[in-house]
Amino acid sequence: MSSAAPSAHISSQRRTAVDVRGLALIAFSFQTLGIIYSDIGTSPLYVLNGIWPASGPVPSEEDVIGGISAIIWSLTLLPLIKYVFIALQFGTSEGEGGTFALFQGLYPPEDKDFDADKTLTGDSCKPTPSRISLTSKIRWPLLIWALFGTSLTVADGVFTPAVSVTSAVSGIAVAKPSVTSDITPISIALLVVLFLFQFRGTNFISFLFAPVTFVWLTLIAGSGISNITAHPGIFRALDPSRAVLLFTRTGKYDLLAGILLSLTGCEAMFANLGQFNMLSIQISFAGFVYPSLVFAYLGQGARLIRDGEKVLPNLFYNTIPGPANGGLYWFTFVVAILATIIASQALITAAFSLTQQLVNTRSFPPLRMLYTSDKVQGQVYVPLVNWILLIITIVVVAAFNSPANLTNAYGFAVSTVMFTTTVMIALQIRYVKKLPVVVAVGFFLIFGFLDGLFWGAALTKIPHGAWVPLMIGVVLVSIMVFWTWARSLEDEFDGNNRRDLRQIIVRRDEDDSMLGVAITKEEDVADLDLLSNMHTDIEPDLISHNLKKSTYYVLDHDHERKKGDSASEVNVIGSTVMARIPTCAVFHKLTTGKGVPHSFVSFFRQWPALPRVVIFLSVRVLPVARVSPEDRYLVTKARTINGFYGVTYHLGFRDDFDVDVTAIVDQIGEIERRIDPRGSVETIREIREVVETTTHIVPHYVVTSKPIRAGKLSVPLNWIRHFLIDDVYATVSTMFPETANWLGTADKIIHVGIYASI
């Protein structure tokens, strides 16, 4: 094999976490306000009423101080310490976060050998085992656990917009009670606008939303400071013992379900890591968001102690300084509406990032993704996910019909994901970071205990509506686990059935009565790997291959030639003459790996004709927005058959898929000139003529279930496998092909279905 390009090439780049410094880091930190924090930042709208409902009694001063203390220390221990200062350290090498990213740290995906992907021949075409850092026996349980956490994060993306927006809109009923019945339709209208705006992308939205969030957090911090003057004794809430005394004195463990609402959105900080980077999130949360929230809750607590029944019906809007119809009230109301619309953005964006992770790791059908930034590969928009979230959110808002009902259903998904993250980080501390066991156990005991408290309290909400996000999560994790399982069977089949080109196609030279592998002796042809680095003034006679006029045959079954075998041994294998036709075929390789895929072998055994030029095209997306034309293609030539080439097509994540065969032929011409400077003119002319009629061959497997033996359970298990693989997976994989974004007219593409028993 030889490469037509020099060794230093753009293909050596790998996606890494975003690294910015100086003013760029400050700007990046500011952008996070518009995407990540609006969820946790708008929690003061509904948290205190989630603890002490408007219809309940006014809490005592000690209860209020204890409740505010529990909120502040929950914010300190979980969002600030656990997520911002610990969890963000455990993102992938590509900068992605979330529970599934933690699983990838424990079981890293196999490194793809893109150089071997261009290799069509070789002694070994079997896949290499992936690296693992933990026993494979618990891989599937951990995978299901990680996928469950991921699915609940997406489910949270439904309830976050619903709760945030309806809570903000309910503020209008404080000043205008007559419009109470209009809260639901107004909320739905605002949500529709929000989801319709998603196609503009994270970068645009964050610059638009960040100033609003900045104003919102400044406003609630200022209001909080003003309200603290109503009862300065509220500062006793900074003593963590007050939180403990609240539960020991009252015995009301279920108060934690309301306090949990102050933590909603903390998982979004980790899930959105791929949209930004660790340092920008740490700066913005610790330096601005966290202190703003602390002041807001202290102020609300002070007003509740002093004013009691006057403010309890709506603790946020009734504690805004000034009169109910004053200028500050309406300004805060407008900013609250905008902030809660933005709050929905945190989980919507997280859902897009998580979908990208799942699709890239083949744990979800290959949905169409649009990259929205030229600088950050993790900033994507997934249209189908956007519309599904919109529909489900509207249904949820209409069905629950009030902020109070929505709040009851909110929080269970959050607490479950928090516990999932704790388990995965504890394992990473030991097996990835290689820290002592005591560190991993200590982390799990401390944060697992806290997460467990909130999760237990959230369980009480299941009969009151929390079953909805749980149901959404179960459906999603079922889809993810099923797709991962079925896709792994198909990939295993593909990897195990890759073949060396020399085991498939043979030739008979014009003066030879025996069939032989296309190149019988390695020394008959100069090594093309060396030629790629040679100058073109090398003596032509030494590098010319001078292949004789030959007839090609496709063998009826594989011939794995061993050292010492004679060419005559090939004659005993059945074969079919392959007519050499003057055309060009571009055969798309959908999976990486050495050798030719099984779909190619089956195709040519069914259609025994050999195009003059055959290009095996592999696609690789690079961590740059766009790739220059001169860097897009790396070409190699197969030594076994004249006219066979391996091509890697490099795309930037914002490039359109558009194969330029002319550009590929230009590089093929360079290779042919290096091989045979004297005789290449006629070869290149012939190649340019045949590529004028180019056909793209796109394979896909028509999968069928392979029977398994399981004793008495064989019949039911095989029936289930048949239903899942033949009926469900085969149908869905056809609906969501990996080639969905490819360009090209229908008359130039042949879709080839190859049967695969998996």
mmCIF file of C-alpha atoms in Angstrom, residues 91-403:
data_model
loop_
_atom_site.group_PDB
_atom_site.id
_atom_site.type_symbol
_atom_site.label_atom_id
_atom_site.label_comp_id
_atom_site.label_asym_id
_atom_site.label_seq_id
_atom_site.Cartn_x
_atom_site.Cartn_y
_atom_site.Cartn_z
ATOM 1 C CA GLY A 91 -15.055 14.035 31.129
ATOM 2 C CA THR A 92 -13.845 12.052 28.118
ATOM 3 C CA SER A 93 -10.677 12.924 26.224
ATOM 4 C CA GLU A 94 -12.964 14.561 23.670
ATOM 5 C CA GLY A 95 -14.399 16.833 26.351
ATOM 6 C CA GLU A 96 -17.829 15.176 26.655
ATOM 7 C CA GLY A 97 -19.607 14.759 29.989
ATOM 8 C CA GLY A 98 -22.600 12.931 31.447
ATOM 9 C CA THR A 99 -23.203 9.436 32.757
ATOM 10 C CA PHE A 100 -22.545 7.776 29.401
ATOM 11 C CA ALA A 101 -19.210 9.603 29.140
ATOM 12 C CA LEU A 102 -18.314 8.092 32.531
ATOM 13 C CA PHE A 103 -19.065 4.624 31.151
ATOM 14 C CA GLN A 104 -16.801 5.334 28.177
ATOM 15 C CA GLY A 105 -14.031 6.152 30.624
ATOM 16 C CA LEU A 106 -14.414 2.715 32.202
ATOM 17 C CA TYR A 107 -14.784 0.902 28.872
ATOM 18 C CA PRO A 108 -13.045 3.077 26.258
ATOM 19 C CA PRO A 109 -14.249 2.520 22.694
ATOM 20 C CA GLU A 110 -11.793 0.790 20.403
ATOM 21 C CA ASP A 111 -9.298 3.141 18.755
ATOM 22 C CA LYS A 112 -10.046 3.129 15.052
ATOM 23 C CA ASP A 113 -7.045 2.434 12.833
ATOM 24 C CA PHE A 114 -7.807 4.696 9.897
ATOM 25 C CA ASP A 115 -4.539 3.801 8.166
ATOM 26 C CA ALA A 116 -5.469 0.110 8.219
ATOM 27 C CA ASP A 117 -8.890 1.066 6.908
ATOM 28 C CA LYS A 118 -7.310 1.821 3.521
ATOM 29 C CA THR A 119 -5.656 -1.614 3.496
ATOM 30 C CA LEU A 120 -7.488 -4.010 1.194
ATOM 31 C CA THR A 121 -5.037 -6.895 1.586
ATOM 32 C CA GLY A 122 -3.024 -8.314 4.446
ATOM 33 C CA ASP A 123 -2.510 -11.464 6.425
ATOM 34 C CA SER A 124 -4.961 -10.546 9.167
ATOM 35 C CA CYS A 125 -8.276 -8.835 8.717
ATOM 36 C CA LYS A 126 -9.760 -9.670 12.109
ATOM 37 C CA PRO A 127 -10.785 -6.885 14.474
ATOM 38 C CA THR A 128 -8.502 -6.043 17.356
ATOM 39 C CA PRO A 129 -9.939 -6.267 20.861
ATOM 40 C CA SER A 130 -10.842 -3.021 22.564
ATOM 41 C CA ARG A 131 -9.019 -1.779 25.648
ATOM 42 C CA ILE A 132 -10.845 -2.180 28.915
ATOM 43 C CA SER A 133 -9.931 -1.127 32.390
ATOM 44 C CA LEU A 134 -12.563 -3.155 34.247
ATOM 45 C CA THR A 135 -13.689 -6.762 34.070
ATOM 46 C CA SER A 136 -15.949 -7.440 31.106
ATOM 47 C CA LYS A 137 -18.345 -9.429 33.318
ATOM 48 C CA ILE A 138 -19.962 -6.238 34.622
ATOM 49 C CA ARG A 139 -19.797 -4.318 31.352
ATOM 50 C CA TRP A 140 -23.432 -4.836 30.428
ATOM 51 C CA PRO A 141 -24.827 -4.066 33.915
ATOM 52 C CA LEU A 142 -22.784 -0.852 34.017
ATOM 53 C CA LEU A 143 -23.804 0.008 30.458
ATOM 54 C CA ILE A 144 -27.489 -0.378 31.331
ATOM 55 C CA TRP A 145 -26.950 1.691 34.491
ATOM 56 C CA ALA A 146 -25.221 4.464 32.501
ATOM 57 C CA LEU A 147 -27.860 4.407 29.769
ATOM 58 C CA PHE A 148 -30.607 4.602 32.396
ATOM 59 C CA GLY A 149 -28.991 7.718 33.849
ATOM 60 C CA THR A 150 -28.673 9.180 30.361
ATOM 61 C CA SER A 151 -32.309 8.432 29.539
ATOM 62 C CA LEU A 152 -33.501 10.095 32.753
ATOM 63 C CA THR A 153 -31.452 13.189 31.907
ATOM 64 C CA VAL A 154 -33.307 13.373 28.600
ATOM 65 C CA ALA A 155 -36.615 12.813 30.448
ATOM 66 C CA ASP A 156 -35.633 15.695 32.697
ATOM 67 C CA GLY A 157 -35.368 17.736 29.496
ATOM 68 C CA VAL A 158 -39.140 17.414 29.215
ATOM 69 C CA PHE A 159 -40.030 18.519 32.742
ATOM 70 C CA THR A 160 -37.497 21.330 33.096
ATOM 71 C CA PRO A 161 -39.124 23.502 30.402
ATOM 72 C CA ALA A 162 -42.587 22.590 31.654
ATOM 73 C CA VAL A 163 -41.936 23.466 35.324
ATOM 74 C CA SER A 164 -39.790 26.545 34.693
ATOM 75 C CA VAL A 165 -42.027 28.275 32.175
ATOM 76 C CA THR A 166 -45.335 27.592 33.949
ATOM 77 C CA SER A 167 -43.845 28.774 37.269
ATOM 78 C CA ALA A 168 -42.773 32.058 35.702
ATOM 79 C CA VAL A 169 -46.055 32.600 33.876
ATOM 80 C CA SER A 170 -47.957 31.981 37.115
ATOM 81 C CA GLY A 171 -46.530 35.268 38.383
ATOM 82 C CA ILE A 172 -49.034 37.154 36.258
ATOM 83 C CA ALA A 173 -51.820 35.657 38.385
ATOM 84 C CA VAL A 174 -50.415 37.391 41.472
ATOM 85 C CA ALA A 175 -50.981 40.814 39.960
ATOM 86 C CA LYS A 176 -53.911 39.830 37.692
ATOM 87 C CA PRO A 177 -55.888 36.929 39.279
ATOM 88 C CA SER A 178 -58.363 36.983 36.377
ATOM 89 C CA VAL A 179 -55.840 35.394 34.001
ATOM 90 C CA THR A 180 -55.141 32.334 36.174
ATOM 91 C CA SER A 181 -56.950 30.056 33.719
ATOM 92 C CA ASP A 182 -54.704 31.271 30.885
ATOM 93 C CA ILE A 183 -51.428 30.125 32.466
ATOM 94 C CA THR A 184 -51.341 26.807 30.562
ATOM 95 C CA PRO A 185 -51.988 28.155 27.011
ATOM 96 C CA ILE A 186 -49.539 31.042 27.552
ATOM 97 C CA SER A 187 -46.889 28.573 28.736
ATOM 98 C CA ILE A 188 -47.437 26.311 25.717
ATOM 99 C CA ALA A 189 -47.110 29.259 23.327
ATOM 100 C CA LEU A 190 -43.793 30.292 24.895
ATOM 101 C CA LEU A 191 -42.477 26.717 24.746
ATOM 102 C CA VAL A 192 -43.323 26.422 21.051
ATOM 103 C CA VAL A 193 -41.324 29.584 20.344
ATOM 104 C CA LEU A 194 -38.379 28.218 22.325
ATOM 105 C CA PHE A 195 -38.212 24.914 20.464
ATOM 106 C CA LEU A 196 -38.674 26.592 17.079
ATOM 107 C CA PHE A 197 -35.572 28.653 17.861
ATOM 108 C CA GLN A 198 -33.245 25.698 18.509
ATOM 109 C CA PHE A 199 -31.996 25.370 14.938
ATOM 110 C CA ARG A 200 -29.917 28.532 15.388
ATOM 111 C CA GLY A 201 -27.489 26.548 17.543
ATOM 112 C CA THR A 202 -25.803 26.806 20.932
ATOM 113 C CA ASN A 203 -23.352 29.546 19.975
ATOM 114 C CA PHE A 204 -26.023 31.954 18.746
ATOM 115 C CA ILE A 205 -28.479 31.126 21.530
ATOM 116 C CA SER A 206 -25.871 31.464 24.285
ATOM 117 C CA PHE A 207 -24.800 34.929 23.137
ATOM 118 C CA LEU A 208 -28.460 35.945 22.936
ATOM 119 C CA PHE A 209 -29.483 34.366 26.258
ATOM 120 C CA ALA A 210 -26.374 34.945 28.397
ATOM 121 C CA PRO A 211 -27.088 38.665 29.008
ATOM 122 C CA VAL A 212 -30.647 37.824 30.083
ATOM 123 C CA THR A 213 -29.438 35.189 32.538
ATOM 124 C CA PHE A 214 -26.819 37.628 33.835
ATOM 125 C CA VAL A 215 -29.530 40.229 34.470
ATOM 126 C CA TRP A 216 -31.767 37.596 36.095
ATOM 127 C CA LEU A 217 -29.124 36.349 38.514
ATOM 128 C CA THR A 218 -28.099 39.918 39.353
ATOM 129 C CA LEU A 219 -31.762 40.773 39.966
ATOM 130 C CA ILE A 220 -32.476 37.857 42.338
ATOM 131 C CA ALA A 221 -29.180 38.450 44.167
ATOM 132 C CA GLY A 222 -30.040 42.143 44.629
ATOM 133 C CA SER A 223 -33.575 41.338 45.735
ATOM 134 C CA GLY A 224 -32.201 38.769 48.151
ATOM 135 C CA ILE A 225 -29.783 41.227 49.727
ATOM 136 C CA SER A 226 -32.613 43.763 50.078
ATOM 137 C CA ASN A 227 -34.910 41.163 51.645
ATOM 138 C CA ILE A 228 -32.267 39.978 54.115
ATOM 139 C CA THR A 229 -32.609 43.327 55.878
ATOM 140 C CA ALA A 230 -36.157 42.302 56.821
ATOM 141 C CA HIS A 231 -34.728 39.649 59.164
ATOM 142 C CA PRO A 232 -30.900 39.538 59.432
ATOM 143 C CA GLY A 233 -31.186 36.529 61.723
ATOM 144 C CA ILE A 234 -31.620 34.452 58.556
ATOM 145 C CA PHE A 235 -27.818 34.238 58.411
ATOM 146 C CA ARG A 236 -28.108 31.507 61.054
ATOM 147 C CA ALA A 237 -29.008 29.303 58.074
ATOM 148 C CA LEU A 238 -25.306 29.240 57.158
ATOM 149 C CA ASP A 239 -24.848 26.888 60.110
ATOM 150 C CA PRO A 240 -25.319 23.323 58.725
ATOM 151 C CA SER A 241 -26.564 22.078 62.095
ATOM 152 C CA ARG A 242 -29.784 24.058 61.504
ATOM 153 C CA ALA A 243 -30.569 21.784 58.557
ATOM 154 C CA VAL A 244 -30.011 18.670 60.640
ATOM 155 C CA LEU A 245 -32.156 20.039 63.470
ATOM 156 C CA LEU A 246 -35.025 20.676 61.045
ATOM 157 C CA PHE A 247 -35.403 16.958 60.328
ATOM 158 C CA THR A 248 -34.688 15.725 63.846
ATOM 159 C CA ARG A 249 -37.196 18.188 65.318
ATOM 160 C CA THR A 250 -40.023 17.809 62.790
ATOM 161 C CA GLY A 251 -39.409 14.280 61.502
ATOM 162 C CA LYS A 252 -40.607 15.481 58.081
ATOM 163 C CA TYR A 253 -38.255 13.567 55.831
ATOM 164 C CA ASP A 254 -40.388 14.368 52.791
ATOM 165 C CA LEU A 255 -39.253 18.006 52.989
ATOM 166 C CA LEU A 256 -36.183 16.799 51.077
ATOM 167 C CA ALA A 257 -38.382 16.317 48.019
ATOM 168 C CA GLY A 258 -38.946 20.081 47.955
ATOM 169 C CA ILE A 259 -35.305 20.901 48.736
ATOM 170 C CA LEU A 260 -34.337 18.644 45.816
ATOM 171 C CA LEU A 261 -35.963 21.163 43.469
ATOM 172 C CA SER A 262 -33.125 23.592 44.243
ATOM 173 C CA LEU A 263 -30.678 21.113 42.678
ATOM 174 C CA THR A 264 -32.442 20.571 39.376
ATOM 175 C CA GLY A 265 -30.054 21.408 36.576
ATOM 176 C CA CYS A 266 -26.865 20.315 38.331
ATOM 177 C CA GLU A 267 -26.589 17.273 36.037
ATOM 178 C CA ALA A 268 -26.920 19.613 33.057
ATOM 179 C CA MET A 269 -23.609 21.203 34.033
ATOM 180 C CA PHE A 270 -21.886 17.860 33.520
ATOM 181 C CA ALA A 271 -23.927 16.771 30.496
ATOM 182 C CA ASN A 272 -23.179 20.077 28.725
ATOM 183 C CA LEU A 273 -19.425 19.765 29.244
ATOM 184 C CA GLY A 274 -18.947 19.025 25.537
ATOM 185 C CA GLN A 275 -20.600 22.331 24.656
ATOM 186 C CA PHE A 276 -18.022 24.312 26.660
ATOM 187 C CA ASN A 277 -15.133 23.191 28.907
ATOM 188 C CA MET A 278 -14.370 22.508 32.543
ATOM 189 C CA LEU A 279 -12.702 25.788 33.472
ATOM 190 C CA SER A 280 -15.407 28.014 31.976
ATOM 191 C CA ILE A 281 -18.121 26.174 33.939
ATOM 192 C CA GLN A 282 -16.132 26.321 37.180
ATOM 193 C CA ILE A 283 -15.496 30.059 36.871
ATOM 194 C CA SER A 284 -19.077 31.007 36.069
ATOM 195 C CA PHE A 285 -20.755 28.806 38.692
ATOM 196 C CA ALA A 286 -18.415 29.316 41.636
ATOM 197 C CA GLY A 287 -17.831 32.995 40.922
ATOM 198 C CA PHE A 288 -21.333 34.193 40.069
ATOM 199 C CA VAL A 289 -24.178 31.678 39.962
ATOM 200 C CA TYR A 290 -23.652 30.067 43.375
ATOM 201 C CA PRO A 291 -23.442 33.301 45.433
ATOM 202 C CA SER A 292 -26.450 34.744 43.570
ATOM 203 C CA LEU A 293 -28.561 31.718 44.506
ATOM 204 C CA VAL A 294 -27.446 31.825 48.145
ATOM 205 C CA PHE A 295 -28.477 35.493 48.484
ATOM 206 C CA ALA A 296 -31.814 34.804 46.740
ATOM 207 C CA TYR A 297 -32.785 31.969 49.103
ATOM 208 C CA LEU A 298 -31.632 33.858 52.204
ATOM 209 C CA GLY A 299 -33.779 36.832 51.168
ATOM 210 C CA GLN A 300 -36.881 34.742 50.541
ATOM 211 C CA GLY A 301 -36.438 33.051 53.907
ATOM 212 C CA ALA A 302 -36.137 36.412 55.677
ATOM 213 C CA ARG A 303 -39.368 37.691 54.119
ATOM 214 C CA LEU A 304 -41.218 34.452 54.933
ATOM 215 C CA ILE A 305 -40.229 34.786 58.601
ATOM 216 C CA ARG A 306 -41.369 38.415 58.773
ATOM 217 C CA ASP A 307 -44.464 38.439 56.546
ATOM 218 C CA GLY A 308 -45.738 34.848 56.810
ATOM 219 C CA GLU A 309 -49.242 34.519 55.323
ATOM 220 C CA LYS A 310 -48.832 37.574 53.088
ATOM 221 C CA VAL A 311 -46.064 35.991 51.015
ATOM 222 C CA LEU A 312 -46.751 32.226 51.332
ATOM 223 C CA PRO A 313 -49.198 31.938 48.348
ATOM 224 C CA ASN A 314 -46.348 32.712 45.892
ATOM 225 C CA LEU A 315 -43.072 33.091 47.723
ATOM 226 C CA PHE A 316 -41.045 34.361 44.798
ATOM 227 C CA TYR A 317 -43.316 37.063 43.380
ATOM 228 C CA ASN A 318 -44.634 38.159 46.776
ATOM 229 C CA THR A 319 -41.104 38.779 48.052
ATOM 230 C CA ILE A 320 -40.068 41.089 45.211
ATOM 231 C CA PRO A 321 -39.205 44.428 46.874
ATOM 232 C CA GLY A 322 -41.833 47.117 46.310
ATOM 233 C CA PRO A 323 -45.567 47.020 45.501
ATOM 234 C CA ALA A 324 -47.184 44.149 43.590
ATOM 235 C CA ASN A 325 -47.935 46.357 40.590
ATOM 236 C CA GLY A 326 -44.736 48.394 40.803
ATOM 237 C CA GLY A 327 -42.101 48.836 38.146
ATOM 238 C CA LEU A 328 -39.643 46.403 39.729
ATOM 239 C CA TYR A 329 -42.363 43.738 39.941
ATOM 240 C CA TRP A 330 -43.188 43.869 36.240
ATOM 241 C CA PHE A 331 -39.544 44.159 35.230
ATOM 242 C CA THR A 332 -38.770 41.068 37.318
ATOM 243 C CA PHE A 333 -41.770 39.294 35.798
ATOM 244 C CA VAL A 334 -40.569 39.939 32.248
ATOM 245 C CA VAL A 335 -37.005 38.881 33.048
ATOM 246 C CA ALA A 336 -38.366 35.783 34.843
ATOM 247 C CA ILE A 337 -40.318 34.779 31.735
ATOM 248 C CA LEU A 338 -37.206 35.181 29.593
ATOM 249 C CA ALA A 339 -35.011 33.414 32.155
ATOM 250 C CA THR A 340 -37.298 30.398 32.411
ATOM 251 C CA ILE A 341 -37.466 30.101 28.655
ATOM 252 C CA ILE A 342 -33.690 30.059 28.763
ATOM 253 C CA ALA A 343 -33.790 27.614 31.681
ATOM 254 C CA SER A 344 -35.371 25.107 29.369
ATOM 255 C CA GLN A 345 -32.330 25.511 27.148
ATOM 256 C CA ALA A 346 -29.984 23.767 29.598
ATOM 257 C CA LEU A 347 -31.679 20.380 29.352
ATOM 258 C CA ILE A 348 -32.611 20.732 25.681
ATOM 259 C CA THR A 349 -28.969 21.347 24.805
ATOM 260 C CA ALA A 350 -27.910 18.509 27.114
ATOM 261 C CA ALA A 351 -30.324 16.206 25.261
ATOM 262 C CA PHE A 352 -28.620 17.117 21.964
ATOM 263 C CA SER A 353 -25.139 16.473 23.416
ATOM 264 C CA LEU A 354 -26.168 13.131 24.892
ATOM 265 C CA THR A 355 -27.786 12.088 21.610
ATOM 266 C CA GLN A 356 -24.529 12.866 19.806
ATOM 267 C CA GLN A 357 -22.616 10.660 22.253
ATOM 268 C CA LEU A 358 -25.104 7.808 21.880
ATOM 269 C CA VAL A 359 -25.144 7.937 18.076
ATOM 270 C CA ASN A 360 -21.350 8.107 17.851
ATOM 271 C CA THR A 361 -21.007 5.055 20.098
ATOM 272 C CA ARG A 362 -23.729 3.154 18.206
ATOM 273 C CA SER A 363 -26.118 3.021 21.159
ATOM 274 C CA PHE A 364 -28.889 4.884 19.344
ATOM 275 C CA PRO A 365 -30.187 4.963 15.763
ATOM 276 C CA PRO A 366 -28.099 7.312 13.555
ATOM 277 C CA LEU A 367 -30.260 10.421 13.711
ATOM 278 C CA ARG A 368 -29.511 13.419 11.529
ATOM 279 C CA MET A 369 -27.306 15.910 13.403
ATOM 280 C CA LEU A 370 -26.482 19.472 12.393
ATOM 281 C CA TYR A 371 -23.291 21.069 13.694
ATOM 282 C CA THR A 372 -23.927 24.684 14.623
ATOM 283 C CA SER A 373 -20.459 25.981 15.511
ATOM 284 C CA ASP A 374 -17.233 26.330 13.542
ATOM 285 C CA LYS A 375 -15.174 26.104 16.747
ATOM 286 C CA VAL A 376 -16.803 23.532 19.038
ATOM 287 C CA GLN A 377 -17.632 20.114 17.588
ATOM 288 C CA GLY A 378 -19.857 19.292 20.565
ATOM 289 C CA GLN A 379 -22.378 22.017 19.700
ATOM 290 C CA VAL A 380 -25.047 20.208 17.697
ATOM 291 C CA TYR A 381 -28.727 20.433 16.859
ATOM 292 C CA VAL A 382 -30.734 17.217 16.435
ATOM 293 C CA PRO A 383 -34.031 18.052 14.665
ATOM 294 C CA LEU A 384 -35.923 14.849 15.509
ATOM 295 C CA VAL A 385 -35.009 15.052 19.210
ATOM 296 C CA ASN A 386 -36.070 18.710 19.245
ATOM 297 C CA TRP A 387 -39.548 18.010 17.838
ATOM 298 C CA ILE A 388 -40.146 14.973 20.053
ATOM 299 C CA LEU A 389 -39.198 17.000 23.146
ATOM 300 C CA LEU A 390 -41.569 19.769 22.032
ATOM 301 C CA ILE A 391 -44.508 17.403 21.586
ATOM 302 C CA ILE A 392 -44.000 15.589 24.891
ATOM 303 C CA THR A 393 -43.460 18.860 26.800
ATOM 304 C CA ILE A 394 -46.707 20.321 25.457
ATOM 305 C CA VAL A 395 -48.579 17.145 26.408
ATOM 306 C CA VAL A 396 -47.084 17.245 29.929
ATOM 307 C CA VAL A 397 -47.969 20.924 30.478
ATOM 308 C CA ALA A 398 -51.520 20.375 29.249
ATOM 309 C CA ALA A 399 -52.008 17.178 31.260
ATOM 310 C CA PHE A 400 -50.710 18.471 34.617
ATOM 311 C CA ASN A 401 -52.316 21.875 34.061
ATOM 312 C CA SER A 402 -50.692 23.712 37.002
ATOM 313 C CA PRO A 403 -47.221 24.538 38.355
#
